[in-house]
CSV table of C-alpha atoms in Angstrom, one decimal:
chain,number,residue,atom,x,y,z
A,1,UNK,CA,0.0,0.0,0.0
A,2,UNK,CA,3.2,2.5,0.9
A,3,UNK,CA,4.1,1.3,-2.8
A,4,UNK,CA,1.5,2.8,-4.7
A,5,UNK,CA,0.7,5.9,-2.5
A,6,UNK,CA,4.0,6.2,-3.4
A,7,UNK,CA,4.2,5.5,-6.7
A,8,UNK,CA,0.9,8.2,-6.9
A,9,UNK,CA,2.8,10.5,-5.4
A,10,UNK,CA,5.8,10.5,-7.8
A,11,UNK,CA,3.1,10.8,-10.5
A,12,UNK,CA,1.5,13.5,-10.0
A,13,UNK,CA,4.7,15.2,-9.0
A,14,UNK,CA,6.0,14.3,-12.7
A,15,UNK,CA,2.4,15.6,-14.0
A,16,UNK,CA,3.1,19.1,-12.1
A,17,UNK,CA,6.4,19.9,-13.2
A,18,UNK,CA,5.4,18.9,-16.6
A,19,UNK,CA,2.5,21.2,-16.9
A,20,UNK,CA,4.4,23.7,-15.5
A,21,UNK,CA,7.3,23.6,-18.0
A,22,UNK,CA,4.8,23.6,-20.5
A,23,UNK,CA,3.4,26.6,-19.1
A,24,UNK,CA,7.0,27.9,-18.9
A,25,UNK,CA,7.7,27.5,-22.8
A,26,UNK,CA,4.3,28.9,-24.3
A,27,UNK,CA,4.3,32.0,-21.9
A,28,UNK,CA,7.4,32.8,-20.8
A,29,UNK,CA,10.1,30.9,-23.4
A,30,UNK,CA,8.7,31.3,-26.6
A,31,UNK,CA,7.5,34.9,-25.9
A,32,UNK,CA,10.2,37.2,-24.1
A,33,UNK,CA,14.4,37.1,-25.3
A,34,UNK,CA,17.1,35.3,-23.5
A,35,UNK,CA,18.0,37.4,-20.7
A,36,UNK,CA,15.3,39.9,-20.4
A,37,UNK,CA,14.2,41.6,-17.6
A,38,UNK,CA,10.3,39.4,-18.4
A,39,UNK,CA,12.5,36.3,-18.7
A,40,UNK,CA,13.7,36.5,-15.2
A,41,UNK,CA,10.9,37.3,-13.7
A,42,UNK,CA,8.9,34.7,-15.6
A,43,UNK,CA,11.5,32.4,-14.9
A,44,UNK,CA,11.3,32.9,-10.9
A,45,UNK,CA,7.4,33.1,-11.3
A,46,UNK,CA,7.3,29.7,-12.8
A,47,UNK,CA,9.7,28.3,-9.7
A,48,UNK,CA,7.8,30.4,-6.8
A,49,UNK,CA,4.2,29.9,-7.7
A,50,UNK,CA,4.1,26.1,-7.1
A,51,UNK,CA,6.3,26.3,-4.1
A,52,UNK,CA,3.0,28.4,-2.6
A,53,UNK,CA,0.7,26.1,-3.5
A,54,UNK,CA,2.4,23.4,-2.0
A,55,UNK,CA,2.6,25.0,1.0
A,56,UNK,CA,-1.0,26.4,0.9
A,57,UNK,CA,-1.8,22.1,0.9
A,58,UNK,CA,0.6,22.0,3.2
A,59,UNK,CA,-0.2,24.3,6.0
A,60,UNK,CA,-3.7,23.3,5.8
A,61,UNK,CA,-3.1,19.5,7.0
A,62,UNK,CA,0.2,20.1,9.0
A,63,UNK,CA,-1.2,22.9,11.9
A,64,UNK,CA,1.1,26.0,10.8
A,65,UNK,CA,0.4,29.4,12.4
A,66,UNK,CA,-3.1,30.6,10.9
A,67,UNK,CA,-1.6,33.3,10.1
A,68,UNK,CA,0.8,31.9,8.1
A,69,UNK,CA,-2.0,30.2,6.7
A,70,UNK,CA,-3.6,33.0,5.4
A,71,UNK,CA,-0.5,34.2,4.1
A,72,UNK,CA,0.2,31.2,1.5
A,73,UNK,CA,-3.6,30.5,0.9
A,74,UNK,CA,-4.2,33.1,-1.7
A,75,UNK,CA,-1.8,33.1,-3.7
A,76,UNK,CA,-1.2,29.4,-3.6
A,77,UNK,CA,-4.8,28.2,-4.1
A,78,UNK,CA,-5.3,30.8,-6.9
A,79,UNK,CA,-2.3,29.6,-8.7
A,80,UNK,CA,-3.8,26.2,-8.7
A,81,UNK,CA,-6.8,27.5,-10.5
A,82,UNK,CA,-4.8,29.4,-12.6
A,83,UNK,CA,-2.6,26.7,-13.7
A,84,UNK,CA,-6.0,24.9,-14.8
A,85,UNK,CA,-7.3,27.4,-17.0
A,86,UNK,CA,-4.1,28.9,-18.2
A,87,UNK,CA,-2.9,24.9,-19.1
A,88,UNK,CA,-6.5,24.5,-20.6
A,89,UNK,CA,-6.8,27.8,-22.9
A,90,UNK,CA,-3.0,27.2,-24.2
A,91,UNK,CA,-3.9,23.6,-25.5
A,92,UNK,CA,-6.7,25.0,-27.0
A,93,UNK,CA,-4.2,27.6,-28.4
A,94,UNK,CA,-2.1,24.7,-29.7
A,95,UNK,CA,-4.9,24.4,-32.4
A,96,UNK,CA,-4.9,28.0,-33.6
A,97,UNK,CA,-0.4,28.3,-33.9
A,98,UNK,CA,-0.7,26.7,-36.8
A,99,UNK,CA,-3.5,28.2,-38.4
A,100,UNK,CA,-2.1,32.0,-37.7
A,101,UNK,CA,1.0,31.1,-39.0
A,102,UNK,CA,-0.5,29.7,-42.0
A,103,UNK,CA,-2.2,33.0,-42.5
A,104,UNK,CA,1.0,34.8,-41.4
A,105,UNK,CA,3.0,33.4,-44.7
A,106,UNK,CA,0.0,33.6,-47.4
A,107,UNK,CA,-0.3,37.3,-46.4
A,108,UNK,CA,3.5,37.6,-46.4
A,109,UNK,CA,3.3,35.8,-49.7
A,110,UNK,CA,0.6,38.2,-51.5
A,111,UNK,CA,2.6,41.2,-50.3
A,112,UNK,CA,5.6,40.0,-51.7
A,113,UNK,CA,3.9,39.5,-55.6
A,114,UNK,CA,2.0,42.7,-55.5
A,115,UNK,CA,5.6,44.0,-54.8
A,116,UNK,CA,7.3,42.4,-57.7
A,117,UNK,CA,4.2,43.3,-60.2
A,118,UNK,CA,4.4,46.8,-58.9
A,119,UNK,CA,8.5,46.9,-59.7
A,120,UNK,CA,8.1,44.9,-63.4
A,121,UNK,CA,5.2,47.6,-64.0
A,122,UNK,CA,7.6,50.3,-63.4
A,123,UNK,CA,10.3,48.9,-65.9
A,124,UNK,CA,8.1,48.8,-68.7
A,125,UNK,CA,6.7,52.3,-68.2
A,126,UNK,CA,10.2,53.4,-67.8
A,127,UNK,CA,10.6,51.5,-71.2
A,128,UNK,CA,7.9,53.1,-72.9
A,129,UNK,CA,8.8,56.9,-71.2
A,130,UNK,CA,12.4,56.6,-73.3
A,131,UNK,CA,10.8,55.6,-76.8
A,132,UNK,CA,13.4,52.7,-76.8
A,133,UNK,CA,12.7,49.2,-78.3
A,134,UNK,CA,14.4,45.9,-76.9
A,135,UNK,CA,15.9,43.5,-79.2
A,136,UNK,CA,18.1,42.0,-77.5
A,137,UNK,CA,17.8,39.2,-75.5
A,138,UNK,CA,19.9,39.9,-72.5
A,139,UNK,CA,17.8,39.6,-69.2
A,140,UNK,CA,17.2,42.5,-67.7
A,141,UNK,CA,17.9,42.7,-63.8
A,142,UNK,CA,14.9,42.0,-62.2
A,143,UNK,CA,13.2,45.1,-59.5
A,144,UNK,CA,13.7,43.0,-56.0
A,145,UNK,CA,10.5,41.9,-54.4
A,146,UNK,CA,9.9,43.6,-50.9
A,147,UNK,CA,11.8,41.1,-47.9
A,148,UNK,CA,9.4,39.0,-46.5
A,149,UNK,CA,9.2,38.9,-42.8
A,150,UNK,CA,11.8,36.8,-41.2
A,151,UNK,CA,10.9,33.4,-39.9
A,152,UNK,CA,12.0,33.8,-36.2
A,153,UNK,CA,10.1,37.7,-36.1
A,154,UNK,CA,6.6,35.5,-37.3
A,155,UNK,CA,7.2,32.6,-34.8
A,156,UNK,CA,7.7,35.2,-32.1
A,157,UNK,CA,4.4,37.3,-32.7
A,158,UNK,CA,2.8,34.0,-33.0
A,159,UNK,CA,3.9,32.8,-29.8
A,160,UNK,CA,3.1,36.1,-28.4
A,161,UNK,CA,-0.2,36.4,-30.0
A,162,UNK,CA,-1.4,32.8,-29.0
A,163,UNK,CA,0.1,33.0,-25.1
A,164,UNK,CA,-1.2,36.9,-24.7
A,165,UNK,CA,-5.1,34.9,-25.6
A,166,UNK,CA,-4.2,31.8,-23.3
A,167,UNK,CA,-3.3,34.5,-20.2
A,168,UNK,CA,-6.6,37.0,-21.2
A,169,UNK,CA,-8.7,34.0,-21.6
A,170,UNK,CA,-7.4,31.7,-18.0
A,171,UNK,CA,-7.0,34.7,-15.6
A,172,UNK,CA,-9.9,36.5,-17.1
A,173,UNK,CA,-11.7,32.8,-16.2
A,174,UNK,CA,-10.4,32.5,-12.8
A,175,UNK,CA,-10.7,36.3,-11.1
A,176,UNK,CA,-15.0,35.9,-12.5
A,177,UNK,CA,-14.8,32.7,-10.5
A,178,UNK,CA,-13.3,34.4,-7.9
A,179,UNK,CA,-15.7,37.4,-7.9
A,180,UNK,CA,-18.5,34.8,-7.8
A,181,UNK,CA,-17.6,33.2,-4.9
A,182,UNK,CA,-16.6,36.2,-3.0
A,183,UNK,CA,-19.9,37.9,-4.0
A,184,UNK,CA,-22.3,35.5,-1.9
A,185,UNK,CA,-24.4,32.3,-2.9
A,186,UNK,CA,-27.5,33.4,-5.0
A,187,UNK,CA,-30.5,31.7,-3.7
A,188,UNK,CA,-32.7,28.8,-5.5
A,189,UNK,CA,-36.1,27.6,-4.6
A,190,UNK,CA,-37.2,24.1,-5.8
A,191,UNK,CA,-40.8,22.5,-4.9
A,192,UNK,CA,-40.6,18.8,-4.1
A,193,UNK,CA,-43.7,17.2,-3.2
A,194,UNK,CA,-43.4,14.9,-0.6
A,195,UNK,CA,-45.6,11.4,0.0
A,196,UNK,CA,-47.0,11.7,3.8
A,197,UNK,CA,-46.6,15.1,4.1
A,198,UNK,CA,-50.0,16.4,6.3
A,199,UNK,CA,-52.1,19.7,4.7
A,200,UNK,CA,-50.9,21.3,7.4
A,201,UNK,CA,-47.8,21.3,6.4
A,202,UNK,CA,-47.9,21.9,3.1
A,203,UNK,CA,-45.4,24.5,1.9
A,204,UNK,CA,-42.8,24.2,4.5
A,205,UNK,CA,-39.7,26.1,3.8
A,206,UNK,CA,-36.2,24.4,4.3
A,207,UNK,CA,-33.0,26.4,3.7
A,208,UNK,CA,-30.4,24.2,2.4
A,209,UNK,CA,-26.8,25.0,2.6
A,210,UNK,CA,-23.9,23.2,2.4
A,211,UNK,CA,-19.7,23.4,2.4
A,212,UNK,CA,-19.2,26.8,3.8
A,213,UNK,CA,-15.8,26.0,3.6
A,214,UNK,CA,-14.3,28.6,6.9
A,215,UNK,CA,-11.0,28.8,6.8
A,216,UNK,CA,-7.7,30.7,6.0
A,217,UNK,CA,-9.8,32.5,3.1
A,218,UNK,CA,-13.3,32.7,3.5
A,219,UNK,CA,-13.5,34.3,7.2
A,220,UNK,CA,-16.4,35.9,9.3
A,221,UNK,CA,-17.8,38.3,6.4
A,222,UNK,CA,-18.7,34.9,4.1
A,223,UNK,CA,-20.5,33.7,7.1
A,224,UNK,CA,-22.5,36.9,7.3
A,225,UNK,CA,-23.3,37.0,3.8
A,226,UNK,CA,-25.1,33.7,4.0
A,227,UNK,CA,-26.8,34.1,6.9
A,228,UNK,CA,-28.2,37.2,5.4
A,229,UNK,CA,-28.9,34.8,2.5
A,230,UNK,CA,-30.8,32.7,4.3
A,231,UNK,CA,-32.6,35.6,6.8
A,232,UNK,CA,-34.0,37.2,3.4
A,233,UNK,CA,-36.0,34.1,2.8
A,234,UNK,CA,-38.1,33.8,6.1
A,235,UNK,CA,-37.4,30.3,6.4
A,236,UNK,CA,-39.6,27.8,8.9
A,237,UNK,CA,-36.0,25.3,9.3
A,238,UNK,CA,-32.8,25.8,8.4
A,239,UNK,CA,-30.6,22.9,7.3
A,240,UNK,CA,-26.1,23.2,7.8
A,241,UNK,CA,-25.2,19.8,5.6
A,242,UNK,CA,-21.9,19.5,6.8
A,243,UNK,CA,-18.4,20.7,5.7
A,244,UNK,CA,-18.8,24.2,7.7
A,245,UNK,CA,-15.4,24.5,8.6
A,246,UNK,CA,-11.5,23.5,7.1
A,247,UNK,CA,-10.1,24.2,10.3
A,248,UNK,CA,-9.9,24.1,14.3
A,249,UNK,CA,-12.2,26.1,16.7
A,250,UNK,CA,-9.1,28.1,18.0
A,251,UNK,CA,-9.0,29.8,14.6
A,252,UNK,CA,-12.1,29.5,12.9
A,253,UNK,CA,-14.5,30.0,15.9
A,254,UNK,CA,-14.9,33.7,15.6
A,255,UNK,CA,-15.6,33.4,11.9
A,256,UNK,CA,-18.8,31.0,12.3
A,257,UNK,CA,-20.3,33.4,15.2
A,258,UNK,CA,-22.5,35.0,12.8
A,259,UNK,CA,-24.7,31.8,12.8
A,260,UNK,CA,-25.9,32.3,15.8
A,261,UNK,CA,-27.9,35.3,14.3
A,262,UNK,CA,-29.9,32.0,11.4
A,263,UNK,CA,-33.8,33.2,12.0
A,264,UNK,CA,-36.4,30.5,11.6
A,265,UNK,CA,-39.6,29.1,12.9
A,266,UNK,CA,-38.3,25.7,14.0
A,267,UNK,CA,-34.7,26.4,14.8
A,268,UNK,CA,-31.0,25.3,12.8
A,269,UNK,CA,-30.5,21.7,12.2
A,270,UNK,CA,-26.2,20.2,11.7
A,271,UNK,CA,-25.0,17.6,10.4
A,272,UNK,CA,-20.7,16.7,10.1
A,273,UNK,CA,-19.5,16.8,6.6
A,274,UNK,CA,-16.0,15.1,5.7
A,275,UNK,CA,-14.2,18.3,6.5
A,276,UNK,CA,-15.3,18.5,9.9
A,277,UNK,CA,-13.2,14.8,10.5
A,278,UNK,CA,-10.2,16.9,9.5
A,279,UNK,CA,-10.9,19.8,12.1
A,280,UNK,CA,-11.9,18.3,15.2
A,281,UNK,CA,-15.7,17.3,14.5
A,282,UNK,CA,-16.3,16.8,18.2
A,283,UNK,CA,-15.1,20.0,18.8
A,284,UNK,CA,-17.2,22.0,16.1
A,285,UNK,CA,-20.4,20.2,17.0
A,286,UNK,CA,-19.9,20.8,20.5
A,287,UNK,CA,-19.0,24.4,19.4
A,288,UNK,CA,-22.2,24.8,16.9
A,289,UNK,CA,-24.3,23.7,19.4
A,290,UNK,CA,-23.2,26.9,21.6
A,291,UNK,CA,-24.2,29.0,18.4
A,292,UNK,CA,-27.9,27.5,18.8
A,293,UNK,CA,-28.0,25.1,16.0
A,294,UNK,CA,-29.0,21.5,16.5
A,295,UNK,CA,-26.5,18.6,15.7
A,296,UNK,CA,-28.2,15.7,14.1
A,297,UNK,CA,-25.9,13.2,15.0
A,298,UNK,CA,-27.7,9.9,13.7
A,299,UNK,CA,-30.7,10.9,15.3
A,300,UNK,CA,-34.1,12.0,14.8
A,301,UNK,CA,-36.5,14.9,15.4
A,302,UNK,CA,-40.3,15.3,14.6
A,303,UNK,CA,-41.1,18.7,12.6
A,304,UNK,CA,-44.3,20.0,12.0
A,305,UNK,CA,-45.9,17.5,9.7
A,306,UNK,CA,-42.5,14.9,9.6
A,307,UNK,CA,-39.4,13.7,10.5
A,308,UNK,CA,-36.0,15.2,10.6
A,309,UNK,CA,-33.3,12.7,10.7
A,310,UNK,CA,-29.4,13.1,10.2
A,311,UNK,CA,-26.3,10.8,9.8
A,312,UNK,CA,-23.2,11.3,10.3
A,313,UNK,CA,-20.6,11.7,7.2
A,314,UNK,CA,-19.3,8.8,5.8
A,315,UNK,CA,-15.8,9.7,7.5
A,316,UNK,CA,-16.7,9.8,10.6
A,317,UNK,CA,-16.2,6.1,10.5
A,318,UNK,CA,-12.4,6.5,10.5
A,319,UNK,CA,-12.9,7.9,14.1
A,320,UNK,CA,-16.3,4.9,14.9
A,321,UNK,CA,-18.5,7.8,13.7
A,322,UNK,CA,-19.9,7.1,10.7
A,323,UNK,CA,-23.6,7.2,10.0
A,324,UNK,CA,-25.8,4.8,11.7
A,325,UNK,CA,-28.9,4.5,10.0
A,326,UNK,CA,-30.6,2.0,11.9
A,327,UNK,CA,-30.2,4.8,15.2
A,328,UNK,CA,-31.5,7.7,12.9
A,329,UNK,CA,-34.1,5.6,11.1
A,330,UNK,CA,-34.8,2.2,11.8
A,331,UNK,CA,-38.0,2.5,14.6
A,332,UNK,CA,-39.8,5.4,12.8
A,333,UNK,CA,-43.1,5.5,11.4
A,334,UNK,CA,-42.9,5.4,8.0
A,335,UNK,CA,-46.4,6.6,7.1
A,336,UNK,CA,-45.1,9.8,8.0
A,337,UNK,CA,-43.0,12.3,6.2
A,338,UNK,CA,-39.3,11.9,5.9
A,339,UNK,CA,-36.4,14.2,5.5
A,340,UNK,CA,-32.5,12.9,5.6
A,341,UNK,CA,-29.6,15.6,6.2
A,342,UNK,CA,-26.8,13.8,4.9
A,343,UNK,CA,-23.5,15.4,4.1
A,344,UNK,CA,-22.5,12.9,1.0
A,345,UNK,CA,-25.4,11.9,-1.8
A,346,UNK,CA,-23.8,8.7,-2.0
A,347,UNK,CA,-25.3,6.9,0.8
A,348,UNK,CA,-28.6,7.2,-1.4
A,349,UNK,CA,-28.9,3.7,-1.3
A,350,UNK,CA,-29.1,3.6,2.6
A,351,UNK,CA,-31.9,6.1,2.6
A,352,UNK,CA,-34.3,4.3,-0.1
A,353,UNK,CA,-33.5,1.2,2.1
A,354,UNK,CA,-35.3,2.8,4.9
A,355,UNK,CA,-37.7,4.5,3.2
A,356,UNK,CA,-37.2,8.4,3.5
A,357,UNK,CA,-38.7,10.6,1.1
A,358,UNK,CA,-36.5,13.5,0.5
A,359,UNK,CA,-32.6,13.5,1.4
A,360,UNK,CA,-31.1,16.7,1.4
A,361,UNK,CA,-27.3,16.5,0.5
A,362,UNK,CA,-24.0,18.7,-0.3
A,363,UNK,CA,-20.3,17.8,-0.8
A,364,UNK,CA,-19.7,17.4,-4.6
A,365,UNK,CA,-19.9,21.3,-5.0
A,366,UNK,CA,-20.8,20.9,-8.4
A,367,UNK,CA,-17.7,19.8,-9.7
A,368,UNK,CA,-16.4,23.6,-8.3
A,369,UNK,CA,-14.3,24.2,-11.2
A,370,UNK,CA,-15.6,22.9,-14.9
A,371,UNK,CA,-14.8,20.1,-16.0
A,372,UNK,CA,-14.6,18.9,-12.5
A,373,UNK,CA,-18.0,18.0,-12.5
A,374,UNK,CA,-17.5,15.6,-15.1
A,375,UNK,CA,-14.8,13.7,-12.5
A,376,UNK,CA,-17.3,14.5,-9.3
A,377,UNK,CA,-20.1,12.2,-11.7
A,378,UNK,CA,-17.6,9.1,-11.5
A,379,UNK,CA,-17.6,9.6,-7.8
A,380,UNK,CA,-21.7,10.7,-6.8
A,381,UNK,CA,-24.8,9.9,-8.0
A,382,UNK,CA,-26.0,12.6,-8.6
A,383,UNK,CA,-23.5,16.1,-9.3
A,384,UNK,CA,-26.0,18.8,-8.5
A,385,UNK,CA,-30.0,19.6,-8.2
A,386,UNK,CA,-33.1,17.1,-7.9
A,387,UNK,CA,-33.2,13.0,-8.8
A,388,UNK,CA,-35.7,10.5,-8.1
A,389,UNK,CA,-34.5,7.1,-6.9
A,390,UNK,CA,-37.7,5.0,-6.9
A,391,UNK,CA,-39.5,6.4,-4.1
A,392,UNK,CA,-36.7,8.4,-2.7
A,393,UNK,CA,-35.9,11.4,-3.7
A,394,UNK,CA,-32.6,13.5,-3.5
A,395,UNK,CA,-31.5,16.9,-3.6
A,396,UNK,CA,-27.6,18.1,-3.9
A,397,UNK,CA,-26.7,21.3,-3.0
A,398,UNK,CA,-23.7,22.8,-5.0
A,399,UNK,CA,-22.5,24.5,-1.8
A,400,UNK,CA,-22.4,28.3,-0.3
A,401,UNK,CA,-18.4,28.2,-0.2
A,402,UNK,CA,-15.2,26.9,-1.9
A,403,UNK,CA,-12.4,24.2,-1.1
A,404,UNK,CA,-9.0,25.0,-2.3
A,405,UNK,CA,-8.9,27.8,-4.6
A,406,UNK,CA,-11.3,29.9,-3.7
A,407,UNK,CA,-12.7,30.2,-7.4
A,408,UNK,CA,-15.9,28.6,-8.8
A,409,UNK,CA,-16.1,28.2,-12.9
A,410,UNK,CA,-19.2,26.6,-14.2
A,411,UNK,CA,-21.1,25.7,-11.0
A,412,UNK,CA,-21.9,29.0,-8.8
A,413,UNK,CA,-22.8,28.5,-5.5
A,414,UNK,CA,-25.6,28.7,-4.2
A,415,UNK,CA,-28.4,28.6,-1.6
A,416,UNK,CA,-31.1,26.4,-1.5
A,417,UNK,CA,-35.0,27.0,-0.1
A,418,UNK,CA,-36.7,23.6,-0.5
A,419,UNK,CA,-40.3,23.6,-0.4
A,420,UNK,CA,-42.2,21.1,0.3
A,421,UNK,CA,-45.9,19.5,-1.0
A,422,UNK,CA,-48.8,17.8,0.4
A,423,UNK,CA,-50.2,15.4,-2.0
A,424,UNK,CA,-53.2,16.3,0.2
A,425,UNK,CA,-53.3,20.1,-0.8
């Protein structure tokens, strides 16, 4: 097992320092002269940037200084997403070079006739001007044809041209991610009707949101932003499906205060995401509780109308926490209403084994950054938004925060307000 994590390892070691002499050539090789001032500094760019994000990763999982967190975290998580979208716009550019250099020499070509017709016009109205006849056949000197524009000049403003595009195009992609995600979840409402659900109940309001994501980054004023979020839609329960926090209390304590201030009719319900396992998840439930939310911790409330159950996250069982389903589920009454917080959507199959009706789940973020969704669809049933799986249903949040790079392309974040239907209204 040491083998291949090590193996991995070297791997996508080899991968990194390939893409990044890749990067090197296109933007910083091809495009400046030996020596120049752009050279150098794109030469100890290309050697900084990845030693940041290293220690971004690093710091995270190794309990450096939060400050010195927040130090590396920008620039190192950024560069990460830059070197996606940078690597992915210059392949793309890989297709163009050859075209625009193609176009480079017809156009050099053209100029270079029109030249020579322009110079063998000019003999022969020179020859007509003097009134003189040729009959001789000794060639005449030929005008020469305008110099067409040197090879290495055309493969430099081609290089130039093409990395210029690739640098608009994958830092222009990443700080719009990065606006997005600094700018606040936008706020979704879905309907679900819901078998066993009373009249009375009918159009109960859940607020869904998952993977905050506190931590060296996204501080105090995120938290506030969604609990505005959430405030502005009048809720009647409020659902936290896990992954609040990358982090311990000591630092990131003060940032989740502002969830103490989460306004509904029938309180906050928590549940432990995967992140949480990395950050003390004892410690932040014990902690959230204090703010006035309710842990779920395989266990079960009645609501207004139905039950609220949650589990705990799938790695919870590296610690003999993982989610019991027989504690939260197995003696309820299942001609009522169910609802499942579950961090993870792929315990699916657990929660159409015991019957519940809706599960409300977080964790794949989307995919975060296109085309990760494509990989997080290998990994969870369902990416994003509203399935059926035969009488169970399931709903995946895409998450109010950002893991890593704090950048979202392709899958904003968002806020959820699930409302729910009587089959009896």
């Amino acid at each position: 097992m040491v083998v291949v994590f090590v193996l991995v390892a070297v791997a996508v070691l080899a991968l990194l320092a390939g893409v990044h002499r890749y990067l090197w050539r296109r933007l910083i090789g091809d495009t400046t002269l030996p020596g120049s001032l752009a050279r150098r500094a794109g030469t100890v760019a290309a050697f900084v940037l990845p030693l940041l994000s290293v220690g971004a990763l690093v710091s995270s999982r190794s309990g450096f200084p939060f400050a010195l967190q927040q130090v590396l975290a920008w620039p190192g998580y950024l560069w990460l997403a830059a070197l996606l979208y940078l690597t992915l716009a210059l392949l793309a550019g890989e297709a163009v070079r050859p075209l625009l250099r193609r176009f480079l020499a017809r156009k050099d070509g053209a100029a270079g006739a029109e030249s020579e017709e322009r110079a063998v016009a000019a003999v022969a109205a020179s020859d007509a001007g003097s009134g003189s006849t040729r009959t001789d056949t000794t060639p005449r000197a030929e005008a020469p044809a305008a110099p067409a524009v040197a090879d290495p000049s055309r493969r430099l403003f081609v290089a130039r041209a093409v990395g210029g595009a690739a640098a608009l195009a994958g830092l222009g992609t990443v700080a719009n991610g990065t606006y997005g995600v600094l700018r606040g979840p936008s706020t979704k409402r879905i309907t679900v009707p819901l078998a066993g659900l009373p009249r009375s109940a009918h159009g109960f309001r859940i607020a869904v949101v998952s993977d905050i994501h506190l931590g060296p980054i996204l501080g105090r004023a995120h938290t506030q932003r969604i609990v505005d979020a959430i405030n502005a839609t009048s809720p009647d329960l409020v659902a936290v499906v896990g992954d609040l926090v990358d982090g311990s209390v000591a630092d990131l304590g003060p940032a989740a205060e502002p969830l103490a201030r989460l306004e509904s009719r029938h309180g906050s319900y928590f549940v432990t995401g995967n992140h949480e396992y990395f950050s003390g998840a004892a410690e932040w439930v014990d902690h959230v509780r204090e703010l006035g939310l309710h842990p779920l911790e395989n266990a079960r409330v009645e609501i207004s109308g139905f039950d609220l159950a949650g589990v705990n996250d799938v790695a919870g069982e590296s610690e003999g926490q993982g989610p019991d389903f027989a504690r939260a589920l197995g003696d309820r009454d299942r001609s009522r209403a169910s609802v499942l917080l579950a961090h993870q959507p792929v315990v699916i199959d657990e929660a159409v084994e015991y019957g519940v009706g809706l599960q409300l789940s977080g964790h794949t973020h989307g995919g975060q950054l296109w085309p990760g969704n494509l990989l997080a669809g290998f990994a969870n049933p369902t990416v994003a938004g509203y399935e059926r799986y035969g009488d169970t249903q399931l709903y995946v949040s895409r998450g109010a925060g950002a893991w890593g790079p704090p950048v979202r392309v392709g899958a904003p974040s968002d806020i959820t307000v699930v409302q729910l239907a009587s089959h009896q209204a």
